Amino acid sequence: MDRRQFLSTSAAALAATSLPFTPAASMSLPAMTAQQIINALVADIPGAPFPNTVDTIKAGDPNTPVKGIVTTMFATNEVIGKTISLGANFIIAHEPTFYNHADETAWLGDDPALNNKQALLRQHGIVVWRFHDGIHAHKPDGIRMGVLQALSWDKYYNPDQPSITNLPKPIPLSDLIVHCKKSLKIGKLKFIGDLTQSCKKIALAPGASGGRKQIGLIQQYQPDVLICGELNEWETSEYVRDLNYSKKISLIVLGHSVSEEPGMEWLVPVLKQKAPGIPVTHLPSGDPHSFM
């Protein structure tokens, strides 16, 4: 056998007996399931998983391989429709999907709003998981950091007093309101106070922390202004109205959804790191109210 025949025969034999080789650039990672992504997020939360948490699967099979992830405040029908259009099948929502804190559905009975939403989720194989307790327990609180970043106040964050933002110089309440509206894309908001009041020390309470916590922040830190998401109007707003007879303080009410939405956008780069190769999109659910 001459040299040319030997090389040809050896190459053929090697091709027949060798395992196929896929270049690294074309190799793909196995698909992660919704539960694996949940586990990766929860692993970063001090003390998690928590007993009696609301951070549970609200729809779908947690073992579903994930094709795309959507973060949002509320898994509304509109958000679900946009998720379907994106080809995604895993929604991570901060707030309830079924109209109460624990997402209990028995009390609703044979209800069209419930039935239509559940049918839409089933039809398209979408998994919905709530991430509320965990993201707030993250160090730092992911929702708070997203809001601070949207307001360009993250550089003033103090881990020893996470609820307080001290601006480098005071600004009038009117300018502060304009800044909040522009930064958080809010059309209109409610406030109590003198628009000319000088504001430097700000207590920030996104979401709906409740009257006692909101009033407790005022008592503890004596801020110039409290910025909150949502309140019961017989609690914090009445307290602030009465407090103004002894000291000047203002209140800005942003609205629940818009006050925490930036925190779910903050989650996007975290998810891209935890679930490499899976598309991640933030879809704001927005404020459900219209204003005249």
CSV table of C-alpha atoms in Angstrom, one decimal:
chain,number,residue,atom,x,y,z
A,1,MET,CA,0.0,0.0,0.0
A,2,ASP,CA,1.5,3.3,-1.0
A,3,ARG,CA,1.4,6.4,1.2
A,4,ARG,CA,-1.7,7.9,-0.5
A,5,GLN,CA,-3.7,4.8,-0.1
A,6,PHE,CA,-2.7,4.5,3.6
A,7,LEU,CA,-3.8,8.0,4.4
A,8,SER,CA,-7.1,7.6,2.6
A,9,THR,CA,-7.9,4.2,4.3
A,10,SER,CA,-6.9,5.6,7.8
A,11,ALA,CA,-9.1,8.7,7.4
A,12,ALA,CA,-12.1,6.6,6.4
A,13,ALA,CA,-11.5,4.2,9.4
A,14,LEU,CA,-11.2,7.1,11.8
A,15,ALA,CA,-14.4,8.7,10.5
A,16,ALA,CA,-16.3,5.5,10.9
A,17,THR,CA,-15.1,4.9,14.5
A,18,SER,CA,-14.9,8.4,16.0
A,19,LEU,CA,-17.8,10.1,18.0
A,20,PRO,CA,-19.2,13.1,16.2
A,21,PHE,CA,-17.8,16.5,17.3
A,22,THR,CA,-19.8,19.7,17.5
A,23,PRO,CA,-17.9,22.9,17.6
A,24,ALA,CA,-18.4,24.8,20.9
A,25,ALA,CA,-19.9,27.8,19.1
A,26,SER,CA,-22.8,25.6,17.8
A,27,MET,CA,-23.4,23.7,21.0
A,28,SER,CA,-26.6,24.7,22.9
A,29,LEU,CA,-27.2,24.4,26.6
A,30,PRO,CA,-30.1,22.2,27.7
A,31,ALA,CA,-33.3,24.2,28.2
A,32,MET,CA,-33.9,25.3,31.8
A,33,THR,CA,-37.3,24.7,33.3
A,34,ALA,CA,-39.3,27.3,35.1
A,35,GLN,CA,-38.6,25.6,38.4
A,36,GLN,CA,-34.8,25.7,37.8
A,37,ILE,CA,-35.0,29.4,37.1
A,38,ILE,CA,-37.0,29.9,40.2
A,39,ASN,CA,-34.5,28.0,42.3
A,40,ALA,CA,-31.6,30.0,40.8
A,41,LEU,CA,-33.4,33.3,41.9
A,42,VAL,CA,-34.4,32.0,45.3
A,43,ALA,CA,-30.8,30.9,46.0
A,44,ASP,CA,-29.8,34.5,46.3
A,45,ILE,CA,-32.4,35.4,48.9
A,46,PRO,CA,-31.3,35.4,52.6
A,47,GLY,CA,-33.5,32.9,54.5
A,48,ALA,CA,-35.4,31.7,51.5
A,49,PRO,CA,-37.5,29.7,50.8
A,50,PHE,CA,-39.9,31.2,53.2
A,51,PRO,CA,-42.8,29.4,54.9
A,52,ASN,CA,-46.3,30.6,53.9
A,53,THR,CA,-44.9,32.7,51.1
A,54,VAL,CA,-47.0,34.0,48.2
A,55,ASP,CA,-44.1,33.4,45.9
A,56,THR,CA,-45.7,30.3,44.3
A,57,ILE,CA,-46.7,29.0,40.8
A,58,LYS,CA,-50.1,30.6,39.9
A,59,ALA,CA,-50.5,28.8,36.5
A,60,GLY,CA,-48.8,26.1,34.5
A,61,ASP,CA,-46.3,23.3,35.1
A,62,PRO,CA,-43.1,24.3,36.8
A,63,ASN,CA,-41.3,21.6,34.9
A,64,THR,CA,-42.0,23.3,31.6
A,65,PRO,CA,-38.9,24.1,29.5
A,66,VAL,CA,-38.7,27.9,29.2
A,67,LYS,CA,-38.5,29.5,25.8
A,68,GLY,CA,-38.7,33.1,27.0
A,69,ILE,CA,-39.3,35.1,30.2
A,70,VAL,CA,-41.4,38.1,30.8
A,71,THR,CA,-41.2,40.2,34.0
A,72,THR,CA,-44.1,42.5,34.9
A,73,MET,CA,-46.1,43.9,37.9
A,74,PHE,CA,-49.4,42.1,37.1
A,75,ALA,CA,-50.0,39.2,34.7
A,76,THR,CA,-52.9,41.0,33.0
A,77,ASN,CA,-54.6,39.6,29.9
A,78,GLU,CA,-52.8,42.3,27.9
A,79,VAL,CA,-49.4,41.2,29.3
A,80,ILE,CA,-50.3,37.5,28.6
A,81,GLY,CA,-51.2,38.4,25.0
A,82,LYS,CA,-47.9,40.2,24.5
A,83,THR,CA,-46.1,37.3,26.1
A,84,ILE,CA,-47.7,34.9,23.5
A,85,SER,CA,-46.6,37.3,20.7
A,86,LEU,CA,-43.0,37.2,21.9
A,87,GLY,CA,-43.0,33.4,21.9
A,88,ALA,CA,-42.3,33.4,25.7
A,89,ASN,CA,-43.9,31.0,28.1
A,90,PHE,CA,-42.8,32.1,31.6
A,91,ILE,CA,-44.2,35.2,33.3
A,92,ILE,CA,-42.7,36.4,36.6
A,93,ALA,CA,-45.2,38.8,38.2
A,94,HIS,CA,-44.7,40.8,41.3
A,95,GLU,CA,-48.3,41.1,42.3
A,96,PRO,CA,-51.3,38.7,42.4
A,97,THR,CA,-52.7,37.2,39.2
A,98,PHE,CA,-56.2,36.4,40.6
A,99,TYR,CA,-57.3,39.5,42.4
A,100,ASN,CA,-56.3,38.8,46.0
A,101,HIS,CA,-53.0,38.5,48.0
A,102,ALA,CA,-52.9,34.7,48.2
A,103,ASP,CA,-54.4,34.1,44.7
A,104,GLU,CA,-57.2,32.1,46.1
A,105,THR,CA,-59.8,31.4,43.4
A,106,ALA,CA,-62.6,29.3,45.1
A,107,TRP,CA,-64.4,32.4,46.3
A,108,LEU,CA,-64.7,33.7,42.8
A,109,GLY,CA,-66.8,30.7,41.7
A,110,ASP,CA,-67.7,30.3,38.0
A,111,ASP,CA,-66.4,33.7,37.1
A,112,PRO,CA,-65.8,34.9,33.5
A,113,ALA,CA,-62.7,37.0,34.4
A,114,LEU,CA,-61.1,34.0,36.1
A,115,ASN,CA,-62.2,31.4,33.6
A,116,ASN,CA,-61.0,33.4,30.6
A,117,LYS,CA,-57.6,34.2,32.1
A,118,GLN,CA,-57.0,30.6,33.2
A,119,ALA,CA,-58.1,29.2,29.8
A,120,LEU,CA,-55.7,31.6,27.9
A,121,LEU,CA,-52.8,30.5,30.1
A,122,ARG,CA,-53.6,26.8,29.7
A,123,GLN,CA,-54.1,27.1,25.9
A,124,HIS,CA,-50.6,28.6,25.4
A,125,GLY,CA,-48.8,26.6,28.1
A,126,ILE,CA,-47.7,29.6,30.1
A,127,VAL,CA,-46.3,29.4,33.5
A,128,VAL,CA,-46.9,32.2,36.0
A,129,TRP,CA,-44.9,32.6,39.1
A,130,ARG,CA,-45.2,35.4,41.7
A,131,PHE,CA,-41.9,37.0,42.9
A,132,HIS,CA,-42.9,39.3,45.8
A,133,ASP,CA,-41.6,38.2,49.1
A,134,GLY,CA,-38.2,37.1,47.7
A,135,ILE,CA,-37.4,40.2,45.7
A,136,HIS,CA,-38.2,42.4,48.7
A,137,ALA,CA,-36.1,40.3,50.9
A,138,HIS,CA,-33.1,40.5,48.5
A,139,LYS,CA,-30.2,42.5,49.8
A,140,PRO,CA,-30.7,45.2,48.6
A,141,ASP,CA,-34.4,45.1,48.0
A,142,GLY,CA,-34.7,44.6,44.2
A,143,ILE,CA,-37.9,46.6,43.9
A,144,ARG,CA,-36.5,49.6,45.8
A,145,MET,CA,-33.3,49.6,43.8
A,146,GLY,CA,-35.2,49.6,40.5
A,147,VAL,CA,-37.2,52.6,41.6
A,148,LEU,CA,-34.1,54.4,42.9
A,149,GLN,CA,-32.4,53.8,39.5
A,150,ALA,CA,-35.4,55.0,37.6
A,151,LEU,CA,-35.4,58.2,39.7
A,152,SER,CA,-31.6,58.5,39.4
A,153,TRP,CA,-31.3,58.3,43.2
A,154,ASP,CA,-29.5,55.0,43.5
A,155,LYS,CA,-26.2,56.9,44.2
A,156,TYR,CA,-27.8,58.2,47.4
A,157,TYR,CA,-28.8,54.8,48.6
A,158,ASN,CA,-27.8,54.1,52.2
A,159,PRO,CA,-28.1,50.4,53.3
A,160,ASP,CA,-28.4,51.5,56.9
A,161,GLN,CA,-31.4,53.6,56.1
A,162,PRO,CA,-32.8,52.0,52.9
A,163,SER,CA,-36.1,53.9,53.0
A,164,ILE,CA,-34.5,57.3,53.2
A,165,THR,CA,-33.0,59.3,50.3
A,166,ASN,CA,-31.2,62.5,51.2
A,167,LEU,CA,-30.8,64.7,48.1
A,168,PRO,CA,-27.6,66.7,47.9
A,169,LYS,CA,-29.6,70.0,47.9
A,170,PRO,CA,-33.2,70.8,48.6
A,171,ILE,CA,-35.7,71.2,45.8
A,172,PRO,CA,-39.3,72.6,45.8
A,173,LEU,CA,-42.1,70.1,46.1
A,174,SER,CA,-43.3,71.2,42.7
A,175,ASP,CA,-40.0,70.2,41.1
A,176,LEU,CA,-40.0,66.9,43.0
A,177,ILE,CA,-43.4,66.0,41.6
A,178,VAL,CA,-42.4,66.8,38.1
A,179,HIS,CA,-39.3,64.7,38.5
A,180,CYS,CA,-41.3,61.7,39.8
A,181,LYS,CA,-43.8,62.0,36.9
A,182,LYS,CA,-41.1,62.3,34.2
A,183,SER,CA,-38.9,59.5,35.6
A,184,LEU,CA,-41.7,57.0,36.3
A,185,LYS,CA,-43.8,57.9,33.3
A,186,ILE,CA,-46.8,59.0,35.3
A,187,GLY,CA,-49.4,61.2,33.8
A,188,LYS,CA,-51.1,62.5,37.0
A,189,LEU,CA,-50.5,61.8,40.7
A,190,LYS,CA,-52.0,62.9,44.0
A,191,PHE,CA,-50.2,64.9,46.6
A,192,ILE,CA,-50.7,66.8,49.9
A,193,GLY,CA,-48.5,69.8,50.7
A,194,ASP,CA,-47.3,73.2,49.8
A,195,LEU,CA,-45.8,73.2,46.3
A,196,THR,CA,-43.1,75.7,47.5
A,197,GLN,CA,-42.0,73.5,50.4
A,198,SER,CA,-38.3,72.7,50.3
A,199,CYS,CA,-37.7,68.9,50.1
A,200,LYS,CA,-34.4,67.3,50.8
A,201,LYS,CA,-35.1,64.3,53.1
A,202,ILE,CA,-37.4,61.8,51.3
A,203,ALA,CA,-39.0,58.7,52.7
A,204,LEU,CA,-39.7,56.2,49.9
A,205,ALA,CA,-42.3,53.5,50.3
A,206,PRO,CA,-43.1,51.9,47.0
A,207,GLY,CA,-46.2,49.6,46.7
A,208,ALA,CA,-48.8,49.3,49.4
A,209,SER,CA,-46.9,48.9,52.7
A,210,GLY,CA,-49.9,50.0,54.8
A,211,GLY,CA,-50.8,52.9,56.9
A,212,ARG,CA,-48.9,51.9,60.1
A,213,LYS,CA,-45.7,51.3,58.2
A,214,GLN,CA,-46.0,54.6,56.2
A,215,ILE,CA,-46.8,56.6,59.3
A,216,GLY,CA,-44.1,54.8,61.2
A,217,LEU,CA,-41.6,56.0,58.6
A,218,ILE,CA,-42.7,59.6,59.2
A,219,GLN,CA,-42.4,59.2,62.9
A,220,GLN,CA,-39.0,57.5,62.8
A,221,TYR,CA,-37.2,59.7,60.2
A,222,GLN,CA,-39.1,63.0,60.2
A,223,PRO,CA,-38.8,63.4,56.4
A,224,ASP,CA,-39.8,66.5,54.4
A,225,VAL,CA,-41.9,64.3,52.2
A,226,LEU,CA,-43.2,60.7,52.0
A,227,ILE,CA,-43.5,59.2,48.6
A,228,CYS,CA,-45.6,56.1,48.5
A,229,GLY,CA,-47.3,53.9,46.0
A,230,GLU,CA,-50.8,53.2,47.4
A,231,LEU,CA,-52.6,54.0,50.6
A,232,ASN,CA,-55.9,53.8,52.4
A,233,GLU,CA,-57.2,57.3,52.3
A,234,TRP,CA,-58.5,57.1,55.9
A,235,GLU,CA,-54.9,56.4,57.2
A,236,THR,CA,-51.7,58.0,56.0
A,237,SER,CA,-53.3,60.9,54.1
A,238,GLU,CA,-55.4,61.9,57.1
A,239,TYR,CA,-52.4,61.6,59.4
A,240,VAL,CA,-50.3,63.9,57.1
A,241,ARG,CA,-53.2,66.4,56.9
A,242,ASP,CA,-53.4,66.6,60.6
A,243,LEU,CA,-49.6,66.6,61.1
A,244,ASN,CA,-49.3,69.7,59.0
A,245,TYR,CA,-50.9,71.7,61.9
A,246,SER,CA,-47.7,71.1,63.9
A,247,LYS,CA,-45.0,70.6,61.3
A,248,LYS,CA,-44.7,71.0,57.5
A,249,ILE,CA,-44.6,67.7,55.6
A,250,SER,CA,-45.7,66.6,52.2
A,251,LEU,CA,-47.1,63.4,50.7
A,252,ILE,CA,-46.8,62.1,47.1
A,253,VAL,CA,-49.0,59.2,46.0
A,254,LEU,CA,-47.6,57.6,42.8
A,255,GLY,CA,-50.0,54.7,42.4
A,256,HIS,CA,-49.2,51.1,43.2
A,257,SER,CA,-48.3,49.6,39.9
A,258,VAL,CA,-46.1,52.5,38.6
A,259,SER,CA,-44.3,52.8,42.0
A,260,GLU,CA,-42.9,49.2,41.8
A,261,GLU,CA,-42.7,48.5,38.1
A,262,PRO,CA,-39.1,49.6,37.8
A,263,GLY,CA,-38.2,46.9,40.3
A,264,MET,CA,-39.4,44.2,37.9
A,265,GLU,CA,-37.3,45.8,35.2
A,266,TRP,CA,-34.3,45.7,37.5
A,267,LEU,CA,-34.8,41.9,37.5
A,268,VAL,CA,-34.1,41.6,33.8
A,269,PRO,CA,-30.3,41.6,33.8
A,270,VAL,CA,-30.4,39.3,36.9
A,271,LEU,CA,-32.4,36.8,34.9
A,272,LYS,CA,-30.2,37.0,31.9
A,273,GLN,CA,-27.3,36.0,34.1
A,274,LYS,CA,-29.2,33.2,35.8
A,275,ALA,CA,-30.8,31.8,32.6
A,276,PRO,CA,-28.2,32.4,29.8
A,277,GLY,CA,-29.5,32.1,26.3
A,278,ILE,CA,-33.2,32.6,27.2
A,279,PRO,CA,-34.7,35.9,26.0
A,280,VAL,CA,-35.9,38.1,28.9
A,281,THR,CA,-38.3,41.0,28.3
A,282,HIS,CA,-39.9,43.5,30.7
A,283,LEU,CA,-43.6,44.3,29.9
A,284,PRO,CA,-45.0,47.0,32.1
A,285,SER,CA,-48.6,46.3,33.1
A,286,GLY,CA,-49.2,50.0,33.8
A,287,ASP,CA,-51.8,51.8,35.9
A,288,PRO,CA,-55.3,50.4,35.2
A,289,HIS,CA,-57.0,53.7,35.9
A,290,SER,CA,-57.8,56.6,33.6
A,291,PHE,CA,-58.0,60.2,34.7
A,292,MET,CA,-60.2,63.0,33.5
